[in-house]
Coordinates of C-alpha atoms in Angstrom, one line a residue:
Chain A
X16 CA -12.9 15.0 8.7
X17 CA -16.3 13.1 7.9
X18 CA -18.0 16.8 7.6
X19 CA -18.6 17.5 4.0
X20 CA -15.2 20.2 3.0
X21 CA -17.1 21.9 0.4
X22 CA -20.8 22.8 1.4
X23 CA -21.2 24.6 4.6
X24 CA -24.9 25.5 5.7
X25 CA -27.4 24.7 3.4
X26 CA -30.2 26.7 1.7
X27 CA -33.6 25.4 1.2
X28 CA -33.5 24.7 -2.3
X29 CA -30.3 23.2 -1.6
X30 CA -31.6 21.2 1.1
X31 CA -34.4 19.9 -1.5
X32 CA -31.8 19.2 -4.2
X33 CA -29.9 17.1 -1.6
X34 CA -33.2 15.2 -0.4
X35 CA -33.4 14.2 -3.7
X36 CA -30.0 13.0 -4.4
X37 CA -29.7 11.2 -1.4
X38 CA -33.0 9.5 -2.4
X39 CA -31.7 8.7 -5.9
X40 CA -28.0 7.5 -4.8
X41 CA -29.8 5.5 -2.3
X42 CA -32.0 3.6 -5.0
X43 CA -29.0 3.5 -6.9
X44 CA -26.8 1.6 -4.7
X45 CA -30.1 -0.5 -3.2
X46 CA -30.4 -1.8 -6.4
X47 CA -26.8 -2.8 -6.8
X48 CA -26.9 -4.4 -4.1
X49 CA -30.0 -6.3 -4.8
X50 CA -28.1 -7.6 -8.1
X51 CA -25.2 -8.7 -6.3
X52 CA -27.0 -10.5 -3.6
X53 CA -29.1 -12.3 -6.7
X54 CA -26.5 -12.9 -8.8
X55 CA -24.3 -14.3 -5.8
X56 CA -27.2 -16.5 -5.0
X57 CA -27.7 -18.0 -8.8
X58 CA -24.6 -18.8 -8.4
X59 CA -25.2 -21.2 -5.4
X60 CA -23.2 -18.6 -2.9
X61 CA -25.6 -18.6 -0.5
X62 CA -25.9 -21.9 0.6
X63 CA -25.9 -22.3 3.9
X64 CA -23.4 -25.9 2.6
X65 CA -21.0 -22.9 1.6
X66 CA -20.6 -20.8 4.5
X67 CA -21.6 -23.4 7.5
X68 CA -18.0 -25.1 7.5
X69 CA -17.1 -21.2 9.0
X70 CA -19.0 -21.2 11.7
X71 CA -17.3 -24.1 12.9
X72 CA -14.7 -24.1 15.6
X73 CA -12.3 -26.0 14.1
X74 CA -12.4 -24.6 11.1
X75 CA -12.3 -20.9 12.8
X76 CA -9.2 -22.5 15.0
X77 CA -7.3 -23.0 11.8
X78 CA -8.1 -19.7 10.5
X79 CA -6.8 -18.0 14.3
X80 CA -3.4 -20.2 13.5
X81 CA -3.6 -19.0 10.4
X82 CA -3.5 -15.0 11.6
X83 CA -1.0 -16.6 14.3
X84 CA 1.7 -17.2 11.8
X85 CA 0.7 -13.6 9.9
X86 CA 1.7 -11.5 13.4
X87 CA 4.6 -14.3 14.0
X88 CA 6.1 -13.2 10.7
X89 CA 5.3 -9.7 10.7
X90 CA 6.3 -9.1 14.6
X91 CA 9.7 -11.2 14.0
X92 CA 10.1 -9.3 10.4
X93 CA 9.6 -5.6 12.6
X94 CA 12.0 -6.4 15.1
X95 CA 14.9 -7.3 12.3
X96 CA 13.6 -4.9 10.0
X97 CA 13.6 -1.7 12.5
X98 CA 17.2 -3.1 14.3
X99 CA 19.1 -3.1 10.6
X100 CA 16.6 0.1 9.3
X101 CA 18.5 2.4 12.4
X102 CA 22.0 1.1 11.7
X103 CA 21.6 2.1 8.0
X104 CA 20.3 5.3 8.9
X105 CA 23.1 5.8 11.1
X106 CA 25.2 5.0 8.7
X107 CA 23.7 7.2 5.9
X108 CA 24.1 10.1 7.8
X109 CA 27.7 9.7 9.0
X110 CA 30.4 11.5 8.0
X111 CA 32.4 9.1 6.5
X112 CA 32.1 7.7 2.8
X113 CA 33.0 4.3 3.9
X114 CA 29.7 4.0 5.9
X115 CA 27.8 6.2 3.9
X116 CA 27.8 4.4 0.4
X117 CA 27.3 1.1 1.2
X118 CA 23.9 2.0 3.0
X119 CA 22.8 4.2 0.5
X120 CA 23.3 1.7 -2.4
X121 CA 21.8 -0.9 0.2
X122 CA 18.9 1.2 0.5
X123 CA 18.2 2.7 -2.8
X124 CA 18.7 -0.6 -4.2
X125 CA 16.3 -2.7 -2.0
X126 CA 13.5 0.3 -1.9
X127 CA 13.3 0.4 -5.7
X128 CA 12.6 -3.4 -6.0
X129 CA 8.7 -5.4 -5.3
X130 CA 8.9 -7.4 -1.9
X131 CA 7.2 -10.0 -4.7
X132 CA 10.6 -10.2 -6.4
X133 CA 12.4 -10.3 -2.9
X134 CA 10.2 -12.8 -1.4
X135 CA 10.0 -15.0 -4.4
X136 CA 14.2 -14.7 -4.6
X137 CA 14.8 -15.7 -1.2
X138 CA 12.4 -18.9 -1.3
X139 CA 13.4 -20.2 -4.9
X140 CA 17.0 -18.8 -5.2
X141 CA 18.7 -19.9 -1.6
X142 CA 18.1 -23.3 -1.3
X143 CA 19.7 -23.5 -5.1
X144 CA 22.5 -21.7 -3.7
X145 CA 22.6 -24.0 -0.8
X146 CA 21.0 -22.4 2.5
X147 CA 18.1 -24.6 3.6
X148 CA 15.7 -23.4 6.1
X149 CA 12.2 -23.2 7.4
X150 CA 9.8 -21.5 4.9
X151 CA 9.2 -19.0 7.7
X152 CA 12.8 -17.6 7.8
X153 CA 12.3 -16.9 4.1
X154 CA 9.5 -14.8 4.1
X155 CA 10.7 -13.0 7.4
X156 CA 14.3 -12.4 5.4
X157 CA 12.1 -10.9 2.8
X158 CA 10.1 -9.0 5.0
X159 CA 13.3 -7.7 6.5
X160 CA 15.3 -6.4 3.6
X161 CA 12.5 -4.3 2.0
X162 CA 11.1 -2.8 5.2
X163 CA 15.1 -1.9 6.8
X164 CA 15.2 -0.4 3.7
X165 CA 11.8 1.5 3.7
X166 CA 12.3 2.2 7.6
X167 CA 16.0 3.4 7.0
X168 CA 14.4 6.3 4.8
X169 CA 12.0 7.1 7.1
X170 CA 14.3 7.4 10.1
X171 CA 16.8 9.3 7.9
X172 CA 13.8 11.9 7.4
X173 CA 12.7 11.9 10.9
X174 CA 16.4 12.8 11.9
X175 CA 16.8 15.3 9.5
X176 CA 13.2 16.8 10.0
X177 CA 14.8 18.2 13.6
X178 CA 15.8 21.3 13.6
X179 CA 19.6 22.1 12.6
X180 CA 20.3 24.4 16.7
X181 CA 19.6 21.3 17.9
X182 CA 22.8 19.4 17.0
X183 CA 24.5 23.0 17.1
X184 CA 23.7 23.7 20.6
X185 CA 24.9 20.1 21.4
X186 CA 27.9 21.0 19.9
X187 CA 28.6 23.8 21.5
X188 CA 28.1 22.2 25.4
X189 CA 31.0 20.1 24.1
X190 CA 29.4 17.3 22.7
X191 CA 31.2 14.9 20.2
X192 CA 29.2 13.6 17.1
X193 CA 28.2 10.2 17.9
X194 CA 27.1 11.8 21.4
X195 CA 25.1 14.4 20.2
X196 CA 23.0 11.7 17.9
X197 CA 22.5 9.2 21.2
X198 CA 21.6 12.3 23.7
X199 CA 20.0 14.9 21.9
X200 CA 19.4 14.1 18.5
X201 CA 17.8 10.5 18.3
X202 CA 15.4 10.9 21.6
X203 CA 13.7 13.2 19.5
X204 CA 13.6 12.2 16.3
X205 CA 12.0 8.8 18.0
X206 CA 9.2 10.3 18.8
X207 CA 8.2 12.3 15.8
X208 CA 8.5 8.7 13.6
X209 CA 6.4 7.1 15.6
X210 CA 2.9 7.2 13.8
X211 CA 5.6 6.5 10.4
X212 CA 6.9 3.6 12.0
X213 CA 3.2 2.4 13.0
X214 CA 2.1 2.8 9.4
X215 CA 4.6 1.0 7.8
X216 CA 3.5 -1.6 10.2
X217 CA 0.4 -1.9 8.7
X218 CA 1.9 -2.2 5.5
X219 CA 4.0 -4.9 6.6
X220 CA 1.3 -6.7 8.3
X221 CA -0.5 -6.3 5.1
X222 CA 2.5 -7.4 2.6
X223 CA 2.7 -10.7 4.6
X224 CA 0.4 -12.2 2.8
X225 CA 2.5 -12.7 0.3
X226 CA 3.3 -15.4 2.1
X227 CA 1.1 -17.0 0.1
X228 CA 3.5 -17.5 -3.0
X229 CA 5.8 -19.4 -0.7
X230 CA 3.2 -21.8 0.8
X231 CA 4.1 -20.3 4.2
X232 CA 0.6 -21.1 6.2
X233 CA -0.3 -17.5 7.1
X234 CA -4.2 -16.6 6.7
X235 CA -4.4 -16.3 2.9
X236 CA -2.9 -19.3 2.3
X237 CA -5.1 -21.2 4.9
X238 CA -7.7 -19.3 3.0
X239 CA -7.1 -21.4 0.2
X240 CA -6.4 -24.8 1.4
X241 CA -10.1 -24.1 3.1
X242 CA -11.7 -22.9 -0.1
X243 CA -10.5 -26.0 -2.0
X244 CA -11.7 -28.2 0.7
X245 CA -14.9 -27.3 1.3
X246 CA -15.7 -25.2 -1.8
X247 CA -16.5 -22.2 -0.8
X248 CA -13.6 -19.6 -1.9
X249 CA -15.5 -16.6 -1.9
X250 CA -16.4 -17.2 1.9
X251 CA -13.0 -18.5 3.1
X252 CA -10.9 -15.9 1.0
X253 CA -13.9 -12.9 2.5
X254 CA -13.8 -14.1 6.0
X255 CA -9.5 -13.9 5.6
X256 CA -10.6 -10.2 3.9
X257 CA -12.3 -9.1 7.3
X258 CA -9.9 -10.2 9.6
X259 CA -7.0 -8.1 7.9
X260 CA -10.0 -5.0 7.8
X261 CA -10.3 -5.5 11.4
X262 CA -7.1 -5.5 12.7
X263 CA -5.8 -2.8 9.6
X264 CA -8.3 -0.7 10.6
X265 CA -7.6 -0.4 14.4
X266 CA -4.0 -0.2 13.7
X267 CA -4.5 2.8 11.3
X268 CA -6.6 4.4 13.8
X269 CA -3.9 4.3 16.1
X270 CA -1.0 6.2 13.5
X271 CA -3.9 8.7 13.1
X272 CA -4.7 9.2 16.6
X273 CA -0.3 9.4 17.7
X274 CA 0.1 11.6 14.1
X275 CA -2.7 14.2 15.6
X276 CA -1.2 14.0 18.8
X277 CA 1.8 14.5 17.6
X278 CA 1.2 17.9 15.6
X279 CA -0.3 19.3 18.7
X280 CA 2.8 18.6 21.0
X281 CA 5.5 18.9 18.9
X282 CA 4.0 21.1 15.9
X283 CA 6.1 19.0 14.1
X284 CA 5.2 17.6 10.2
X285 CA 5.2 13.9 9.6
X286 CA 7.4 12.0 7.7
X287 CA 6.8 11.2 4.2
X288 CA 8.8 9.1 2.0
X289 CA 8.6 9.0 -1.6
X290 CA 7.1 5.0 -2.9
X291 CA 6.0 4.3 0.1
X292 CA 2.0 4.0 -0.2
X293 CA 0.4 3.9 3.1
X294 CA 2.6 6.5 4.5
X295 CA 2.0 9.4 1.3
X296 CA -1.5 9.2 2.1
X297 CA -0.3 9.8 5.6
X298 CA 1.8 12.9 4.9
X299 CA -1.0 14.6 2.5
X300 CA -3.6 14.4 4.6
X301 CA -1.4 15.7 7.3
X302 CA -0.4 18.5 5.0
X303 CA -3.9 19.0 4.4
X304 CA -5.0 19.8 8.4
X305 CA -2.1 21.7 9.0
X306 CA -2.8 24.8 6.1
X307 CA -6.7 24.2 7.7
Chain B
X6 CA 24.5 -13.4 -17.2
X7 CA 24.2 -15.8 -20.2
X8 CA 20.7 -16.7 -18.4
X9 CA 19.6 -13.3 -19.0
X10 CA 20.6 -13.0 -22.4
X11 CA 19.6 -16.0 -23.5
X12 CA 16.2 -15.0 -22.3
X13 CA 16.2 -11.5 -23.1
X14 CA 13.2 -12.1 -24.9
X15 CA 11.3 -13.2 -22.3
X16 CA 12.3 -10.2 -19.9
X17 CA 11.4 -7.6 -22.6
X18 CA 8.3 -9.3 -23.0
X19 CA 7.7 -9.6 -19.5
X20 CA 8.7 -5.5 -18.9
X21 CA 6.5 -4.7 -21.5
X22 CA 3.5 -6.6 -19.6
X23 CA 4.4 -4.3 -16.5
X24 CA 4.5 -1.4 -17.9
X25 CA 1.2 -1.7 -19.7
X26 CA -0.5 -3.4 -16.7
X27 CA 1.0 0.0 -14.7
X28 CA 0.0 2.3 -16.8
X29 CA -3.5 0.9 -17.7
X30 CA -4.3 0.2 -14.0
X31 CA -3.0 3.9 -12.9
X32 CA -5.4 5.2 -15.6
X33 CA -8.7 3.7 -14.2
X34 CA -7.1 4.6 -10.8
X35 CA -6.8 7.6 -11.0
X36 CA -10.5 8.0 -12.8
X37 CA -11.6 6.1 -9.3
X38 CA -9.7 8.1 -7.0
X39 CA -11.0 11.5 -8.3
X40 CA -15.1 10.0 -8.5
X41 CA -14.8 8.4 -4.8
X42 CA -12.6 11.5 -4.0
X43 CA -15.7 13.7 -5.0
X44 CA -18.2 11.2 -3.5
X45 CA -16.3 11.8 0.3
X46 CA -17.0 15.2 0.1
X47 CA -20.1 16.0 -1.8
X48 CA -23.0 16.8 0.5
X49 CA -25.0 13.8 -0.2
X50 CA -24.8 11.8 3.3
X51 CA -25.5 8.2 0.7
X52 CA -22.4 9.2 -1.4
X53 CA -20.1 10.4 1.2
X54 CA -20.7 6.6 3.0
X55 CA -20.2 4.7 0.1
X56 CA -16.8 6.6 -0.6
X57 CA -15.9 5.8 2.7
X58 CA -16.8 2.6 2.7
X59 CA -15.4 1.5 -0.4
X60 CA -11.3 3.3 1.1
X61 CA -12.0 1.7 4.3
X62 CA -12.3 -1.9 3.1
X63 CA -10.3 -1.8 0.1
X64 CA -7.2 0.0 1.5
X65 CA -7.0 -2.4 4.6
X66 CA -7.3 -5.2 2.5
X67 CA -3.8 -7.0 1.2
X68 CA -3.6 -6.7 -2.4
X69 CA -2.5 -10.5 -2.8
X70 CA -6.1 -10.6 -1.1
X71 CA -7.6 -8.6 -3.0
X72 CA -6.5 -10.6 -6.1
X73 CA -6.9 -14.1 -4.8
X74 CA -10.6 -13.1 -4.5
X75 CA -11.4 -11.5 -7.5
X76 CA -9.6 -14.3 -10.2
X77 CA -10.3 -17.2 -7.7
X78 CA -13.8 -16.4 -6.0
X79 CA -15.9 -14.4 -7.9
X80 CA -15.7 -16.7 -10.9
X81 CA -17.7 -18.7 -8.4
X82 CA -20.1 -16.5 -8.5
X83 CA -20.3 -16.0 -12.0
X84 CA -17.9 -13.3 -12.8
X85 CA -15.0 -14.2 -14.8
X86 CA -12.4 -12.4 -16.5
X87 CA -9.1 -12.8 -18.1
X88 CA -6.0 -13.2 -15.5
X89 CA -4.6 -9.2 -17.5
X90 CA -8.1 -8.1 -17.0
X91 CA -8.4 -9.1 -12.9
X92 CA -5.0 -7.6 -12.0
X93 CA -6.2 -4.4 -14.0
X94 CA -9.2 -3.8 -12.1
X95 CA -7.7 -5.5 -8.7
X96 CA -4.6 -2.8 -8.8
X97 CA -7.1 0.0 -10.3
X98 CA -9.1 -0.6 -7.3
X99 CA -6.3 -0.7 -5.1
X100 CA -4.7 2.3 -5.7
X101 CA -7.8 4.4 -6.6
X102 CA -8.6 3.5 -2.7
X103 CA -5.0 5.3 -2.1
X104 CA -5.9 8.2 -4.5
X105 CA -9.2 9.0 -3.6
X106 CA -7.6 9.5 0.1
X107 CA -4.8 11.4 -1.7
X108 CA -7.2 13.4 -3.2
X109 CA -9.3 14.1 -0.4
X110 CA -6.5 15.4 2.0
X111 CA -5.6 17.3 -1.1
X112 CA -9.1 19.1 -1.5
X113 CA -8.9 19.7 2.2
X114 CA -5.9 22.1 1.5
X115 CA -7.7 24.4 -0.7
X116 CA -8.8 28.0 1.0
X117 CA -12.2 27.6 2.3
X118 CA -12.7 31.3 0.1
X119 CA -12.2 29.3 -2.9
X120 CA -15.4 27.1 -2.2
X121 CA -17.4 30.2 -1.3
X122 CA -16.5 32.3 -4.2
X123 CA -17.4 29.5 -6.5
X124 CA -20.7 29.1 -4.6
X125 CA -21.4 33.1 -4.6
X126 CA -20.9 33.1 -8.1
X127 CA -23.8 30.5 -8.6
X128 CA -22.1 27.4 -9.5
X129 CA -23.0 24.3 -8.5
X130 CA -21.5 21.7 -6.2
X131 CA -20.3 19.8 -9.0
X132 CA -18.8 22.8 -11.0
X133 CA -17.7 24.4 -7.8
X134 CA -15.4 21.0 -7.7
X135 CA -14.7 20.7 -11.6
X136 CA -13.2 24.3 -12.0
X137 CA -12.6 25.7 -8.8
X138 CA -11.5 23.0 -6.3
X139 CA -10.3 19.7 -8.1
X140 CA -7.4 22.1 -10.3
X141 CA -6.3 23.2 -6.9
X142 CA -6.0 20.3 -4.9
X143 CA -4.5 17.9 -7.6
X144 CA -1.6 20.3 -8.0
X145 CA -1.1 20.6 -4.0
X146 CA -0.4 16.5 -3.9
X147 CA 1.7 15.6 -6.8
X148 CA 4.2 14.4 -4.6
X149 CA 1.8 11.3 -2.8
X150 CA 0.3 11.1 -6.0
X151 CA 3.9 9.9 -8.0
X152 CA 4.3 7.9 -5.0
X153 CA 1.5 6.0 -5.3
X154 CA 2.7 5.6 -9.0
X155 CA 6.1 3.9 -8.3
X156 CA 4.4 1.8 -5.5
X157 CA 2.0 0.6 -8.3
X158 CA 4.9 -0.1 -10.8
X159 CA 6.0 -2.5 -7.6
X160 CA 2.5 -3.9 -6.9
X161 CA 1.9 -4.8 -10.2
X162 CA 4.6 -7.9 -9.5
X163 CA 1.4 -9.4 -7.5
X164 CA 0.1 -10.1 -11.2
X165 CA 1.9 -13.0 -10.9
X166 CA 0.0 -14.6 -8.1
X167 CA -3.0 -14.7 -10.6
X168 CA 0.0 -16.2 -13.4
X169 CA -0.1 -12.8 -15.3
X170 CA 3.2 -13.4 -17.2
X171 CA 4.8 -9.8 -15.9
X172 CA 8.4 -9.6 -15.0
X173 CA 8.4 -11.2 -11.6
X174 CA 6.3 -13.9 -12.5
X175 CA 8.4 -14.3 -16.0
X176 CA 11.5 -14.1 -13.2
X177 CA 9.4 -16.7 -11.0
X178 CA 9.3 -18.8 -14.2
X179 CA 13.0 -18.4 -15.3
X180 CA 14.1 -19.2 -11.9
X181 CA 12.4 -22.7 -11.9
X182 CA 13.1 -23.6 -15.5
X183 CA 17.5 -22.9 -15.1
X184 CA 18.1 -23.1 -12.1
X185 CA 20.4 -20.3 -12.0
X186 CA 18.7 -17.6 -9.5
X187 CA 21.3 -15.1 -8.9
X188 CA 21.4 -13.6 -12.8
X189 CA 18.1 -13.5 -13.1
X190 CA 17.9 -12.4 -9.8
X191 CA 19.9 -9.2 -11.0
X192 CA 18.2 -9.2 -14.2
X193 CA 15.2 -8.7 -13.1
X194 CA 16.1 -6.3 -9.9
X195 CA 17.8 -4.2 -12.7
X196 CA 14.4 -4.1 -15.0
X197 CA 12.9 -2.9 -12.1
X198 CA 14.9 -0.1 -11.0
X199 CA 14.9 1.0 -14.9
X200 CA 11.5 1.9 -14.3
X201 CA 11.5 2.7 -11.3
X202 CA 14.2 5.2 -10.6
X203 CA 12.9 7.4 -13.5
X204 CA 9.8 7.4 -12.3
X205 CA 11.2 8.9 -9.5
X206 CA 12.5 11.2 -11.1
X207 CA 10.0 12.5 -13.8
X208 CA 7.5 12.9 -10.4
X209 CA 10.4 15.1 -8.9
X210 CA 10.5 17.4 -12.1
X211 CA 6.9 17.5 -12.5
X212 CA 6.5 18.4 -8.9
X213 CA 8.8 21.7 -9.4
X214 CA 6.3 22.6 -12.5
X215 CA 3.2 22.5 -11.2
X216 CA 3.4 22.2 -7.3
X217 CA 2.0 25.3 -5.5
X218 CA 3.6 25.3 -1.6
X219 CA 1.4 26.8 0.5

């Protein structure tokens, strides 16, 4: 995917014109650099008084806690969240009204809203109405609602993205409803959401710093009780920056690697649901390899 | 309710501040997404990396981050803008990262013919992309591409972290001042989804017009 789409073997003259390009965009973005690094250090950034505290342990230890209490949240928030997300999309596709409403409006309602508002509504609004817990259980609750509501969509489509003989040929061995989803239906749908579910993982992992608003001590918040002590909020907020690159990164890898394995195996499209960010790019560029 | 019409004021002006910090920041996004998109696959090894290199960090960066370093760091370092001005270029960023990879997987579905035919006829690499390619693959992802718009509309609550006074942080604000969370809880939910939802459903109908299925 790294191969340039749109120029295939090059001429000479082409060649040349390239040469030079390369040559000028590289000046280009030396030189860019070269600002940034200068201006950064008028400013006093690179002072070894800013980004020393960094390097030690301590300091590091807190930041490890800090990503500690990210994947406590965000592991705790995936278990809830994924638990509630395949009851409601159980209960969208049932046949009866009384099941099917209520999660619909659950899920249309909660999708359609900012985690921000969510988050924010859970910390300042409960206590008022008189449930008092740790600021943890907040954001997790948070976390919870908006991603059972994402996940519900997404394992809606992945049951729906199977094809229709399967439940008909379930049927006809004499299956009832509820046994043709646990037997036949769900065991495959499973698999085709996988590289969904670890997407919206990502997300999740992501959205957990907004943590931050609640003064629940996940990275970007220790990010910023270590740039006020020692000064130095570029370095502490970057360093916070990286890690999430890191381990985003590796993670996405992984949902490429399953989705790519997937197509092969199965044949099978990915899931795309509409609002959901990480997971439209997902679907397009899926879309995109299989008309290559 | 009485909360929420007492302050009805404050929520219009507060929708109004989203909607113009939306639309502004999906502007400059989408101007970012199709230059980066056009960087990852021009044939200029320089270009191509920084493209990647700009997606790579910025998408796996969390936006509350992202804006916690821009309005709180870089003044540091000497850059400083207004608290509208950060979450415009922080979200602009942000998504373009989103559209440019949109974009990309979007150029990928256009007939290899079509870059060929552009090329036999003599055009260049950026005219072959201008007139031939870009037409193409925009239409092919309007879909991704209205997602990415609604998720912006949602993102933009994040303004608030940097005390932009947009609807959640107005809500945020509201919340602390009466007291009285549930109405403006549903105040607020219901501003949302009044964006939202037609949002949703104006990508839907544009998708029918323009969309090509291949």
């Amino acid at each position: 995917m790294t191969a340039p789409v749109l120029a295939d073997t090059l001429g000479p003259r082409a060649r040349r014109r390239v040469l030079l390009a390369s040559l000028a965009t590289g000046a280009v973005l030396l030189v860019a650099l070269v600002l940034a690094v200068r201006k950064l250090d008028a400013n006093g950034q690179l002072d070894s008084a800013k980004w020393r505290p960094l390097t030690q342990w301590s300091v590091l230890k807190f930041f490890l806690g800090g990503l500690g209490n990210t994947i406590r949240a965000a592991g705790t928030a995936m278990v809830f969240a994924v638990t509630i997300a395949a009851v409601l999309a159980l209960a969208r596709l049932a046949r009866t009204r009384a099941l099917r409403w209520p999660a619909t409006l659950y899920v249309e309602f909660f999708r359609g809203l900012p985690l921000y508002i969510l988050i924010l509504f859970s910390w300042l609004g409960l206590p008022i109405l008189g449930l008092k817990w740790e600021t943890f259980w907040y954001l997790v609750l948070g976390l919870t609602v908006y991603n059972s509501a994402v996940l519900a969509e997404i394992f809606r489509a992945g049951i729906l993205s199977l094809d229709k003989g399967q439940s008909e040929a379930a049927y006809a061995v004499g299956l009832g409803y509820w046994q043709a989803m646990a037997t036949v239906i769900v065991p495959q749908a499973v698999r085709r959401m996988v590289p969904a579910i670890v997407s919206q993982l990502v997300t999740l992992l992501k959205d957990t710093s907004l943590g931050v608003v609640i003064f629940y001590e996940e990275l970007l918040r220790r990010a910023r009780i270590s740039a006020e002590f020692f000064q130095n909020p570029v370095h502490s907020v970057l360093l916070v920056a990286l890690i999430y690159i890191a381990v985003n990164a590796t993670l996405s890898q992984v949902a490429t690697r399953l989705e790519a394995r997937q197509r092969r195996r199965y044949g099978a499209a990915p899931i795309a649901v509409a609002g959901v960010e990480d997971l439209a790019v997902t679907s397009a560029k899926a879309g995109a390899t299989g008309a290559a | 309710m009485d909360v929420v019409l007492d302050n009805l004021d404050l929520f219009v002006g507060g929708l109004r501040t989203t909607v113009s910090l939306t639309l502004l920041s999906y502007a400059a996004a989408f101007v970012i997404g199709i230059v980066v998109a056009a960087f990852r696959v021009s044939p200029v090894p320089p270009l191509r990396g920084a493209g990647a290199l700009f997606v790579g960090t910025i998408r796996n960066t969390p936006l509350a981050v992202l804006m916690v370093l821009f309005f709180f760091g870089l003044p540091d370092a000497g850059v400083i803008y207004s608290s509208f001005t950060s979450a415009v270029i922080v979200l602009a960023a942000y998504t373009g990262s989103f559209i440019a990879e949109t974009v990309r997987a979007g150029v990928n579905t256009v007939a290899v013919g079509q870059g060929e035919a552009a090329r036999a006829l003599g055009l260049t690499f950026p005219q072959t992309l201008r007139i031939v390619v870009l037409p193409q693959a925009l239409r092919a992802v309007v879909a991704p591409l209205g997602s990415l718009f609604i998720a912006l509309i949602k993102n933009s609550s994040l303004a608030a972290i940097i005390s932009v006074p947009e609807l959640a942080g107005t809500a945020e604000q509201l919340i602390s001042d009466t007291a009285q969370p549930l109405p403006i809880f549903i105040g607020v939910a219901v501003a949302y989804l009044v964006l939202t939802l037609p949002a949703g459903a104006l990508v839907n109908a544009l998708e029918r017009r323009v969309a090509i299925v291949r």
